[in-house]
XYZ file of C-alpha atoms in Angstrom:
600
model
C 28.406 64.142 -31.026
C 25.951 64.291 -33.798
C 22.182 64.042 -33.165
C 21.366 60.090 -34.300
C 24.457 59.179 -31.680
C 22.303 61.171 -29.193
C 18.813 60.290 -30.114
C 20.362 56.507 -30.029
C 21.572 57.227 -26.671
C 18.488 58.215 -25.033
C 16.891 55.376 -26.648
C 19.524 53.296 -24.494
C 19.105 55.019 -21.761
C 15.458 54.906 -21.537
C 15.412 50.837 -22.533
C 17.516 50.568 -19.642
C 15.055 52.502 -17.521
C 11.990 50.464 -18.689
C 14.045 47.482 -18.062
C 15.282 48.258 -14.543
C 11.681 49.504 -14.395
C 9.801 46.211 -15.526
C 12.666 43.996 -16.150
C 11.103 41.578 -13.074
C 7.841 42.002 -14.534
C 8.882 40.807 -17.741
C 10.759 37.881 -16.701
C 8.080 36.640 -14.373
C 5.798 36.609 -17.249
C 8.050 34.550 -19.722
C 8.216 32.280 -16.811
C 4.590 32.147 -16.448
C 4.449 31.272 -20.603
C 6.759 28.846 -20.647
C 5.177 27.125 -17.748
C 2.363 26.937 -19.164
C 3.350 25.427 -22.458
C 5.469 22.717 -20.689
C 2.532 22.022 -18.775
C 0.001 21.719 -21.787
C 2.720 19.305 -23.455
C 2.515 17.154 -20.263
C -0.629 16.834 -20.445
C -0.899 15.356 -23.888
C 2.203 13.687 -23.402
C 1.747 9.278 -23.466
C 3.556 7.898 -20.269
C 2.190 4.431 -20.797
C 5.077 1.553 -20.117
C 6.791 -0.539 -22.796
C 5.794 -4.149 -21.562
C 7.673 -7.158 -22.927
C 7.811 -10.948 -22.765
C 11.111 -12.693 -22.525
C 12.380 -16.458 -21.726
C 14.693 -16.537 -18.735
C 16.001 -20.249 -19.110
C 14.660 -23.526 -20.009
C 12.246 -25.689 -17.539
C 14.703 -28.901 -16.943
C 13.031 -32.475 -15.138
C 10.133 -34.570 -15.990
C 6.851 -35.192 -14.522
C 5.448 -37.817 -12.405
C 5.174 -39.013 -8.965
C 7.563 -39.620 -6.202
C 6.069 -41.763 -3.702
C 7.841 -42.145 0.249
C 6.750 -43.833 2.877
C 7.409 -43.243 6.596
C 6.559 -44.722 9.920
C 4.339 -42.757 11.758
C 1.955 -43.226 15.018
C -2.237 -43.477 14.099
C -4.321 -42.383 16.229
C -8.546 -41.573 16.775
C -7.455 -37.644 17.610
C -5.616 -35.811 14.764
C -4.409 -32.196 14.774
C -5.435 -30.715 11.549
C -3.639 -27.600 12.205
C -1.419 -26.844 15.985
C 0.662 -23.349 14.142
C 0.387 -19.789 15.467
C 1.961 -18.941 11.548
C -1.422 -16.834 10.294
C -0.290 -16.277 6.932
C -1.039 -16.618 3.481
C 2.287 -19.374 2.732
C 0.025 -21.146 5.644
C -2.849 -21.183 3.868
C -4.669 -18.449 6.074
C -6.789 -15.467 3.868
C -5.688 -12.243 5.290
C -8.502 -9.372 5.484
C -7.028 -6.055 7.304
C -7.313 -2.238 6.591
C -4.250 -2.095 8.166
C -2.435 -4.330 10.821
C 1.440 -6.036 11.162
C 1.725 -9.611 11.677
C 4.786 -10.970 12.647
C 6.046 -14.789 14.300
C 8.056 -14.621 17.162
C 9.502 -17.875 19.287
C 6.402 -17.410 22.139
C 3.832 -17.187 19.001
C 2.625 -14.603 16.541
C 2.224 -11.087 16.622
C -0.293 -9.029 15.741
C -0.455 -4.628 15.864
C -2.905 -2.979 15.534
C -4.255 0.879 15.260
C -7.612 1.291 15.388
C -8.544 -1.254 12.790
C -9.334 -4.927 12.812
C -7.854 -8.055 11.147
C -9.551 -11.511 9.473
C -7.910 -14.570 9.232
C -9.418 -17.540 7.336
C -8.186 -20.925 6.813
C -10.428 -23.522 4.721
C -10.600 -27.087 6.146
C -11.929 -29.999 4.308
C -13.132 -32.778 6.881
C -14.167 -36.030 5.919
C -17.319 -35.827 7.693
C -18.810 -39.102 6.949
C -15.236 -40.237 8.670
C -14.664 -37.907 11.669
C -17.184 -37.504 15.035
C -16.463 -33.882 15.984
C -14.071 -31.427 15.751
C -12.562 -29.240 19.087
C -10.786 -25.397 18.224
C -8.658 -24.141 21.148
C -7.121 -20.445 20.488
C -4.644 -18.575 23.608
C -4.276 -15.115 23.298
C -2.752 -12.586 25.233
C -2.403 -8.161 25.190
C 0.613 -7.053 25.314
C -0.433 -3.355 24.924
C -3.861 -2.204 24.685
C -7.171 -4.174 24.734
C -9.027 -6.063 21.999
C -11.950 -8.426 20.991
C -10.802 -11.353 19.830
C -13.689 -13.711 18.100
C -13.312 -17.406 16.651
C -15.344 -19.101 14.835
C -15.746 -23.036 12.735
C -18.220 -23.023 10.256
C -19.036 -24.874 7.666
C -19.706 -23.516 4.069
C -23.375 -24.557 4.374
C -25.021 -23.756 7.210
C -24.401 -21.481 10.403
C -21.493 -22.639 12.751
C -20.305 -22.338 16.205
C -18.182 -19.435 17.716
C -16.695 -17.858 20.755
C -15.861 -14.481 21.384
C -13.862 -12.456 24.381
C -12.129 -9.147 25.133
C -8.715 -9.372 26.185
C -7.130 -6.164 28.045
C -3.583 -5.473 28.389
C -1.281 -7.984 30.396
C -4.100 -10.759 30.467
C -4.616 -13.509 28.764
C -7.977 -15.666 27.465
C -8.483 -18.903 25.881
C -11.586 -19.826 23.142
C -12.584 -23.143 22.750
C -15.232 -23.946 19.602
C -16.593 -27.263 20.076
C -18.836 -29.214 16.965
C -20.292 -32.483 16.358
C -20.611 -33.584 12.858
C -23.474 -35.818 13.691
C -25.939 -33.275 12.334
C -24.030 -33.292 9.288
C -23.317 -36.907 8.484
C -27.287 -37.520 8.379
C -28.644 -34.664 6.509
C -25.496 -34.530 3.610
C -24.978 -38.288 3.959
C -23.953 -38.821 0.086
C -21.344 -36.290 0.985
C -17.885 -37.448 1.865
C -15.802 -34.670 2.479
C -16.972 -31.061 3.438
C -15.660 -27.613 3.149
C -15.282 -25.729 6.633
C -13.741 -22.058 7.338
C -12.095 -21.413 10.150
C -11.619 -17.513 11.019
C -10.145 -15.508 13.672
C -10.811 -11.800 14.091
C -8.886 -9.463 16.053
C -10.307 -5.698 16.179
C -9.147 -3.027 18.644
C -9.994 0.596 19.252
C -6.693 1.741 20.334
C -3.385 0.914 19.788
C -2.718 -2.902 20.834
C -0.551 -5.549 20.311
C -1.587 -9.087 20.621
C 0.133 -12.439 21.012
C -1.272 -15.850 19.776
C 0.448 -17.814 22.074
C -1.054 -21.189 20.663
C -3.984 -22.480 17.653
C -4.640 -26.326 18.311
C -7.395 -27.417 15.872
C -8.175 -30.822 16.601
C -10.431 -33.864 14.568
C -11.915 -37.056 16.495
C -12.970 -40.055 14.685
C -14.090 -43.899 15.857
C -11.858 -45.016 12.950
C -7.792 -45.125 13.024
C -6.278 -42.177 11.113
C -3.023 -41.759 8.971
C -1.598 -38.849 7.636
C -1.128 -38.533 3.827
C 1.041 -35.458 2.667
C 1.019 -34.291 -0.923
C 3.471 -31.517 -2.137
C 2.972 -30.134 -5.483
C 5.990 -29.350 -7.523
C 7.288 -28.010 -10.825
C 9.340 -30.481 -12.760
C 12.409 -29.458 -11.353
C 10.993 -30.527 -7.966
C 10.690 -27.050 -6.750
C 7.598 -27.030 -3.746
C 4.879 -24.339 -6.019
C 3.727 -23.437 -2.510
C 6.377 -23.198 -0.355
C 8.509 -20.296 -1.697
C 7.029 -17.401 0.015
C 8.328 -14.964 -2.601
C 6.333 -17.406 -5.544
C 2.905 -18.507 -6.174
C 0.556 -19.829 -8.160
C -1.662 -17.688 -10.569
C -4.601 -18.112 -12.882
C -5.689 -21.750 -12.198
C -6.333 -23.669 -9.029
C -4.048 -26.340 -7.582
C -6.891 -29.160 -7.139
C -6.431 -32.473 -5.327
C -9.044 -34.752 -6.560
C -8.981 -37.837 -3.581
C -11.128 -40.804 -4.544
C -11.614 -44.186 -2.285
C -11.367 -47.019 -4.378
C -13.026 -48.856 -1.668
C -16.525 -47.349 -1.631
C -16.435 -44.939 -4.793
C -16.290 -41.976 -2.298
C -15.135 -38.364 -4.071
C -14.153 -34.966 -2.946
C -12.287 -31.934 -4.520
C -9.464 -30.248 -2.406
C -7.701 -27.226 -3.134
C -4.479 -27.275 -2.347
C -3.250 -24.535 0.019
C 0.276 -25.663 1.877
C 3.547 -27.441 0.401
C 2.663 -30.680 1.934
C -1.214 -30.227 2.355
C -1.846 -33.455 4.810
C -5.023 -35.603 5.081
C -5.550 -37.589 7.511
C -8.140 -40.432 6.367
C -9.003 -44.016 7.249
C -7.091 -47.479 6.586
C -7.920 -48.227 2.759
C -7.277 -48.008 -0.731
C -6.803 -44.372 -2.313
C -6.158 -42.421 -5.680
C -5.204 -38.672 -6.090
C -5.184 -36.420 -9.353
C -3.234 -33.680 -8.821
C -3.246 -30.630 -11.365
C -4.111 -27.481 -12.942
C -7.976 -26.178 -13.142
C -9.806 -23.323 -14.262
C -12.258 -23.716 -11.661
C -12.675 -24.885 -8.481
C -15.347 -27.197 -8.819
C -14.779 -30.621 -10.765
C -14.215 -29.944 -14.141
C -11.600 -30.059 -17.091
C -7.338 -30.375 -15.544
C -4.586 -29.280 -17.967
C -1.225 -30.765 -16.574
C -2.439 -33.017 -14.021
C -1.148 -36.233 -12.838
C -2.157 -39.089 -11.179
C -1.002 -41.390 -7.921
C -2.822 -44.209 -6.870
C -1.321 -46.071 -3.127
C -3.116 -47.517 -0.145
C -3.093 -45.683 3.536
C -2.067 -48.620 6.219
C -1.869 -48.284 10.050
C 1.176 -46.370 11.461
C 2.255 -45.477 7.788
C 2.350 -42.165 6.313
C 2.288 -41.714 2.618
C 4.278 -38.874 1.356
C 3.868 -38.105 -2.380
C 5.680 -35.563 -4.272
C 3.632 -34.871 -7.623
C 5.807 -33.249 -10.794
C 3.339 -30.651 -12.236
C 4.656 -28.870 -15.818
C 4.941 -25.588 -14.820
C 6.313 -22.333 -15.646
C 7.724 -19.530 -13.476
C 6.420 -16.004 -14.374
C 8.184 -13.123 -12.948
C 7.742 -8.789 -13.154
C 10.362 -6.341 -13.033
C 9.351 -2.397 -12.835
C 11.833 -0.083 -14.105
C 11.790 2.084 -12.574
C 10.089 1.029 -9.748
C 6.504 2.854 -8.344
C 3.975 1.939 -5.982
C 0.653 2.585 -7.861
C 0.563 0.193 -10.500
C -1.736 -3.239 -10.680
C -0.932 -5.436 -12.920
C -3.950 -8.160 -14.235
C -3.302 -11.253 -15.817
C -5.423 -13.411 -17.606
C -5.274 -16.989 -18.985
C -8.295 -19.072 -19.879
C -10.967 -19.917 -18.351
C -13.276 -18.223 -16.518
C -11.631 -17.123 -13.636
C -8.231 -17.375 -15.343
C -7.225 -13.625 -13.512
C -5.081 -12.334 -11.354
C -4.732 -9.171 -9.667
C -1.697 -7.626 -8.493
C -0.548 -4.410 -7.003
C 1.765 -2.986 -4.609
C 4.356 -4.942 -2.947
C 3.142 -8.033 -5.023
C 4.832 -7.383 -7.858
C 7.849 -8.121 -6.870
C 7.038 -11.782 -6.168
C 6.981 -14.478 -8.943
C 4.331 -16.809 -9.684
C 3.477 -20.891 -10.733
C 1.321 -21.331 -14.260
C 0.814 -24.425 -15.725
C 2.992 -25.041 -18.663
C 0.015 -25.563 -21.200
C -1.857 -22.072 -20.846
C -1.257 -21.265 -24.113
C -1.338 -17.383 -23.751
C -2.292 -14.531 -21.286
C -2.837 -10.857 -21.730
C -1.305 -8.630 -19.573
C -3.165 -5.722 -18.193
C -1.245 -2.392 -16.661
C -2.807 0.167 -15.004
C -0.711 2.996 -13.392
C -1.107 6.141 -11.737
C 2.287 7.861 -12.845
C 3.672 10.664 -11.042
C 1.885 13.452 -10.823
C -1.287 11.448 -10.606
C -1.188 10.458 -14.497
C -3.435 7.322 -15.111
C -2.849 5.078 -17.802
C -3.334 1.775 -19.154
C -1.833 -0.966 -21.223
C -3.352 -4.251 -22.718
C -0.918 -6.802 -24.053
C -1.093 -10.506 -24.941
C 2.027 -12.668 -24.989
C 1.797 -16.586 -26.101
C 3.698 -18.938 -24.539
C 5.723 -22.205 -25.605
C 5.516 -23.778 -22.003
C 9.461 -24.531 -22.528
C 10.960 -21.678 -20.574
C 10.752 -19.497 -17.392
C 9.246 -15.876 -18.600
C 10.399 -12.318 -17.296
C 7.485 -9.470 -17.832
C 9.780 -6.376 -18.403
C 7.425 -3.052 -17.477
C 9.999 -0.321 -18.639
C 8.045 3.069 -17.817
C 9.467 6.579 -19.406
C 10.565 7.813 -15.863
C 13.737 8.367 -14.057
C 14.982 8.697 -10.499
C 16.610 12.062 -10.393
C 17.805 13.403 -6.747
C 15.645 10.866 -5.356
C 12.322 11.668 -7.066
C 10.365 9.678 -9.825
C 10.262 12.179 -13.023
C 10.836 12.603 -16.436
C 12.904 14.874 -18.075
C 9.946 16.928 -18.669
C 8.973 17.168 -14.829
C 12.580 18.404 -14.607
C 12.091 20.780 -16.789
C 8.322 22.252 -15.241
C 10.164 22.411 -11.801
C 13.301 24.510 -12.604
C 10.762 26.829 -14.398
C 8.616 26.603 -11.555
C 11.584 27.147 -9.265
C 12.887 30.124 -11.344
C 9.007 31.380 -10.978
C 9.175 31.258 -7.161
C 12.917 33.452 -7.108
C 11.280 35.731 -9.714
C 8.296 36.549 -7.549
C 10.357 36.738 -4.643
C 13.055 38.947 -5.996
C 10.224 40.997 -7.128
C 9.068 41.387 -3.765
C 11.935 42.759 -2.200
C 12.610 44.998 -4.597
C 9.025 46.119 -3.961
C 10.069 46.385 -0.039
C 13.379 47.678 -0.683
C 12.293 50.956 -2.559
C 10.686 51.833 0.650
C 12.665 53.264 3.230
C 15.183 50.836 5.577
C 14.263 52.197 9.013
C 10.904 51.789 8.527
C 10.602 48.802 7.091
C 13.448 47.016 9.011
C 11.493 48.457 12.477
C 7.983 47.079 11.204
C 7.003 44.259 13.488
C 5.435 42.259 10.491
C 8.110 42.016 8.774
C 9.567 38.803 10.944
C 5.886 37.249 10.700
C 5.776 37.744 7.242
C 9.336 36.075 6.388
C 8.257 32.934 8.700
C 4.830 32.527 6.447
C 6.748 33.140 3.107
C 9.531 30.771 4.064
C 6.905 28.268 5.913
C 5.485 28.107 2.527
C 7.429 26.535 0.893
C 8.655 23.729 3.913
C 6.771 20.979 4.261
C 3.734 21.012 6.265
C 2.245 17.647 7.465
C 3.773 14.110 7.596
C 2.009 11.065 8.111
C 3.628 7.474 9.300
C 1.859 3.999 8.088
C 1.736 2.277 11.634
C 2.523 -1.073 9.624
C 4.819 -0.316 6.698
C 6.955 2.664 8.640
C 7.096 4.697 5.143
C 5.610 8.213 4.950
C 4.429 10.537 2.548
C 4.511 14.715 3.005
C 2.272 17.511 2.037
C 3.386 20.624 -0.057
C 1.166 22.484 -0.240
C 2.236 25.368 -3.002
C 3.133 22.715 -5.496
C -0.233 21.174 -4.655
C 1.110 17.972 -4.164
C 1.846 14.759 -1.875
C 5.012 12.893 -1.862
C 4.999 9.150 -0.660
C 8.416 7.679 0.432
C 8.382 3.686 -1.356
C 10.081 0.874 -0.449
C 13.142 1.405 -2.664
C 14.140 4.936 -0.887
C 12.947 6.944 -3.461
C 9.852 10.132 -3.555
C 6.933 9.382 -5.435
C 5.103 12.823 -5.975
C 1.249 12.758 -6.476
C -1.813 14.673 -6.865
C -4.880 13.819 -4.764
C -8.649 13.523 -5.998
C -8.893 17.509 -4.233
C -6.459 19.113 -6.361
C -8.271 20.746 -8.639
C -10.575 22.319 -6.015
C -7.546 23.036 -3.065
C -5.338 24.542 -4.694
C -7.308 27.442 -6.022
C -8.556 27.654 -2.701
C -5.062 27.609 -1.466
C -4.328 30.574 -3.413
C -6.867 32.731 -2.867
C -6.882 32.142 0.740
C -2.462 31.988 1.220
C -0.964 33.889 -1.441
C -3.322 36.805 -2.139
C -4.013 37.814 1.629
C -0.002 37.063 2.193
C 0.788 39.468 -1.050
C -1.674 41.825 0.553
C 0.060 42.227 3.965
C 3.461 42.488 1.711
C 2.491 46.287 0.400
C 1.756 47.193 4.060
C 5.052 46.539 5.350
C 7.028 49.728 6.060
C 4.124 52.099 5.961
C 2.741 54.045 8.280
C -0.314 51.854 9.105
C -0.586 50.424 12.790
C 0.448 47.508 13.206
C -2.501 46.170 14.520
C -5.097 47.726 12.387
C -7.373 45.260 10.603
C -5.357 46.206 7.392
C -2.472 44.349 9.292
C -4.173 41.799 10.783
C -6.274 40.344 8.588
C -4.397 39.892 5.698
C -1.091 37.885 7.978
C -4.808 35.938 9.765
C -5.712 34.208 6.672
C -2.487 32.317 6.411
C -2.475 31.104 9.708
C -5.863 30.488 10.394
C -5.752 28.281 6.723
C -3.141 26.343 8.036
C -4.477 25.916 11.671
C -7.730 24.359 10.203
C -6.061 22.066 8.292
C -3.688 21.050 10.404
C -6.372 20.592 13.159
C -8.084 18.438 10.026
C -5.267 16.161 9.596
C -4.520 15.800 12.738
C -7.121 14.027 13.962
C -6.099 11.683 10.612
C -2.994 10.743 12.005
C -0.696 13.597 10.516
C 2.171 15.146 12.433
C 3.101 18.593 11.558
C 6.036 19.709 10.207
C 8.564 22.998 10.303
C 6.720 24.284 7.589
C 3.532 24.772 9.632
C 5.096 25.239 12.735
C 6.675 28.194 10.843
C 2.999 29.380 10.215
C 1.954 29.083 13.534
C 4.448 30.866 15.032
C 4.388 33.840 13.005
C 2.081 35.617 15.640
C 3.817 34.587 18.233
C 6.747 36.761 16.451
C 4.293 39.490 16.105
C 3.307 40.208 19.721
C 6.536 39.459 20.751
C 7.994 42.491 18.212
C 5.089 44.638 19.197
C 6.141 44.196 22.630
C 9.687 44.920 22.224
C 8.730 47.831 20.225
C 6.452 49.270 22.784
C 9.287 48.681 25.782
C 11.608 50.483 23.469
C 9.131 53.436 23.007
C 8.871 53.708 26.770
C 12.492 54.176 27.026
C 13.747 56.015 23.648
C 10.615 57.091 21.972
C 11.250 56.864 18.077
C 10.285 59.617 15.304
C 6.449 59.811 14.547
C 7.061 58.270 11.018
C 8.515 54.831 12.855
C 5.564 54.518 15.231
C 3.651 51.048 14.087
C 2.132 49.936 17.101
């Protein structure tokens, strides 16, 4: 063999040294570079949605007003409202942190956990026509306690409320009495007034509590008949009935007149057949669109006069022009709000959550609206889009929100997120392999006989599990903490994983670091050495770990969380320590090892 086929041999040979050598090094930095880069592009990369306008089919039927008339019984005492139903598609306001409301055949159901709940219905009473008014409300706790508080009050002055605390198994009854003679005097050129009233339901525990009945009763010296107006689209489709559709932008305004005395008020319509129950006489009612709810300019409105007689209800049915708007994510994620604007001044509508997958009511002649989108992406990307869309008033509309991601295994990415979390996956077995090559060039006796080494395996592995879980009380979905990706994921509706970044990222996950990985990588390079296993060498190092996760476990627990095997892993990792220590030293007693295998 000459000398370059030796020299060229060595060279071989010691490339193959260096790379057995440093090989692991090596690869865990080209990890750590391409990481990086893929990070730095998704950082400048634009994950704003593609937002689009399209007709879904033509608007068929004609406007105009269907008038029926029925027999019915008139009386001095009307019930304005006698439904348990406290929801919005029953004109109630909803106001809750957090609570589940559901209608069962003995009445409606409402949970609660440590939070509270509003409801709010408005009321307009012809005050001028009606003596008092009488609110009766049953409850009854099924679990827990509660205060339960009702109130009537009208939008100008103070009003009159009762208040009790129902415990479990029992059951109370409010009763709001108020005479509208006070009123009739002092807003005398006022015909109809505006009244709210509310029910709140707070609790300091867990609680469930049953409305068994609502009665909310109006007296009057006159006779009263009920008139019912539903407002519908042209195809005679209720606009308030569907409780998957609603209106948007504008109000739905009943303006009632008497013909008889000149008498005016402005209702907004709340209910598919909103009822009034008025006097004998002669009435007229413009029904449409408004920007406002005060009197002021209508956009697709009609108008039905008829006359109210004794033991004869009017029902009219009022063909508005209207369009149906509807939104379609793809794909679909939790944390976007979508705002829509028309004209006029409070021509807006806000939208997030679970509301964008209903549809909703404009009136034909808006003219155009600009669509607002504001996301936070995966990965806690914000973003935001501004379009504006005209519209023909001919056709139903779709608003397509395409959004670069895809559901891949479950989990909202893009091919890019892929991408950072095979690298990021390959960085992990890297390190790892690493590792136990570093505790694999020590000796196997000593290192398989070190009691740390089963503490230090249940951190490592415990790492990467995940740690906390937390259940929403009302919706039933969850979201998960991993902590070495820095990240939450939150379970939606639609199955899938929605990862996420909190506000503390930036801060906890350095913190995480320095107070997990380094003291962990620490007590790695004292496994299999001679050091006592219960030297503060030992010890401290394996106590960071724990005592990070104990504190913020303890944190989140009073939050609501519920560990999870990754913590759980954590915490029992010096558990596994005494108990090795202890077989160790039993084993001593018995068969005393070499001096070199002593750790304890």
């Amino acid at each position: 063999m000459d000398g370059s086929a030796v020299s060229l041999a060595r060279r071989g040979m010691r490339l193959r040294v260096l790379v057995r050598k440093y090989g692991d090094d090596l690869i865990i930095i080209i990890l750590l570079l391409l990481l990086t880069r893929a990070l730095v592009i998704s950082s400048t990369v634009d994950y704003s949605p593609r937002v689009s306008l399209s007709p879904v089919g033509s608007i068929s039927g004609t406007r105009g007003v269907d008038r029926t008339y029925q027999s019915c019984l008139s009386s001095r005492s009307v019930h304005l409202i006698n439904s348990t139903r406290l929801d919005y598609y029953n004109g109630w306001d909803v106001a809750s942190d957090s609570y589940n409301g559901s209608m069962y055949p003995d009445g409606f159901r409402v949970s609660l956990v440590k939070s509270s709940v509003t409801f709010q219905r408005e009321l307009y009473i012809p005050i001028q026509d009606y003596e008092s008014i009488s609110v009766s409300l049953q409850v009854e706790a099924l679990s827990g306690s509660a205060n339960v508080s009702m109130s009537l009050t009208p939008s100008i002055r103070a009003g009159n409320h009762s208040e009790v605390e129902v415990k479990e198994w029992q059951t109370e009854c409010l009763v709001v009495n108020m005479s509208l003679d006070e009123l009739k005097i002092q807003y005398v050129d006022y015909w109809m007034w505006q009244f709210y009233s509310r029910i709140q339901i707070s609790s300091e525990e867990q609680a469930e509590i049953l409305i068994h009945s609502l009665d909310i009763e109006a007296h009057s010296s006159e006779i009263l008949t009920p008139v019912s107006v539903d407002l519908q689209n042209t195809g005679q489709d209720s606009l308030l009935s569907d409780p998957h559709v609603r209106p948007a932008f504008w109000y739905l305004l009943l303006a009632v007149s008497r013909l008889d005395d000149g008498n005016r008020a402005l209702v907004r319509a709340q209910v598919a057949n909103e009822t009034l129950y008025l006097p004998i006489g002669n009435y007229s009612i413009r029904a449409g669109w408004s920007p406002t709810a005060n009197w002021g300019s209508y956009i697709d409105y009609e108008q039905a006069d008829f006359a109210i007689r004794e033991n004869q209800t009017t029902l009219l049915g009022i063909r508005l022009p209207t369009v149906r708007l509807s939104i379609e994510l793809s794909p679909y994620i939790v944390y976007v709000s979508v705002t829509m604007r028309g004209t006029g001044p409070d021509a807006s509508l806000f939208l997030h959550g679970m509301y964008l997958e209903q549809s909703f009511y404009l009136p034909a002649s808006v003219g155009s609206i600009n669509i607002s989108v504001s996301h936070v992406a995966p990965w806690s990307r914000e973003g935001r889009l501004d379009s504006q869309f005209e519209l023909d008033g001919s056709s139903n509309l779709l608003v397509y929100i395409d959004y670069p991601y895809l559901v891949l295994l479950g989990v909202v990415m893009t091919y890019l997120d892929f991408g950072i979390l095979v690298l990021l996956a390959g960085l992990v077995v890297a390190v790892m392999t690493r590792l136990l090559r570093l505790l694999t060039q020590k000796r196997t006796e000593p290192l398989l006989a070190d009691p740390g080494l089963l503490p230090f395996l249940l951190i490592l592995l415990g790492a990467f599990m995940p740690w906390f879980r937390y259940v929403d009380p009302t919706s039933g979905l969850s979201k998960t903490v991993w902590p070495w990706l820095g990240v939450y994921t939150q379970q939606m509706r639609t199955g899938v994983i929605f990862p996420y970044q909190d506000e503390f990222w930036g801060f906890g996950l350095p913190i995480f670091v320095l107070l997990f990985w380094v003291p962990l990588f620490e007590a790695a390079t004292r496994i299999g050495t001679p050091t006592p296993a219960l030297s503060s060498d030992r010890l401290v190092p394996m106590a960071f770990p724990v005592v990070l996760t104990l504190v913020l476990g303890l944190f989140l627990a009073l939050q609501g969380w519920i560990p999870e095997v990754g913590t759980w892993m954590i915490l029992l990792s010096p558990v596994a320590l005494a108990i090795q220590i202890g077989i160790q030293r039993v084993s001593q007693s018995h068969d005393p090892l070499p001096d070199e295998l002593h750790y304890g």
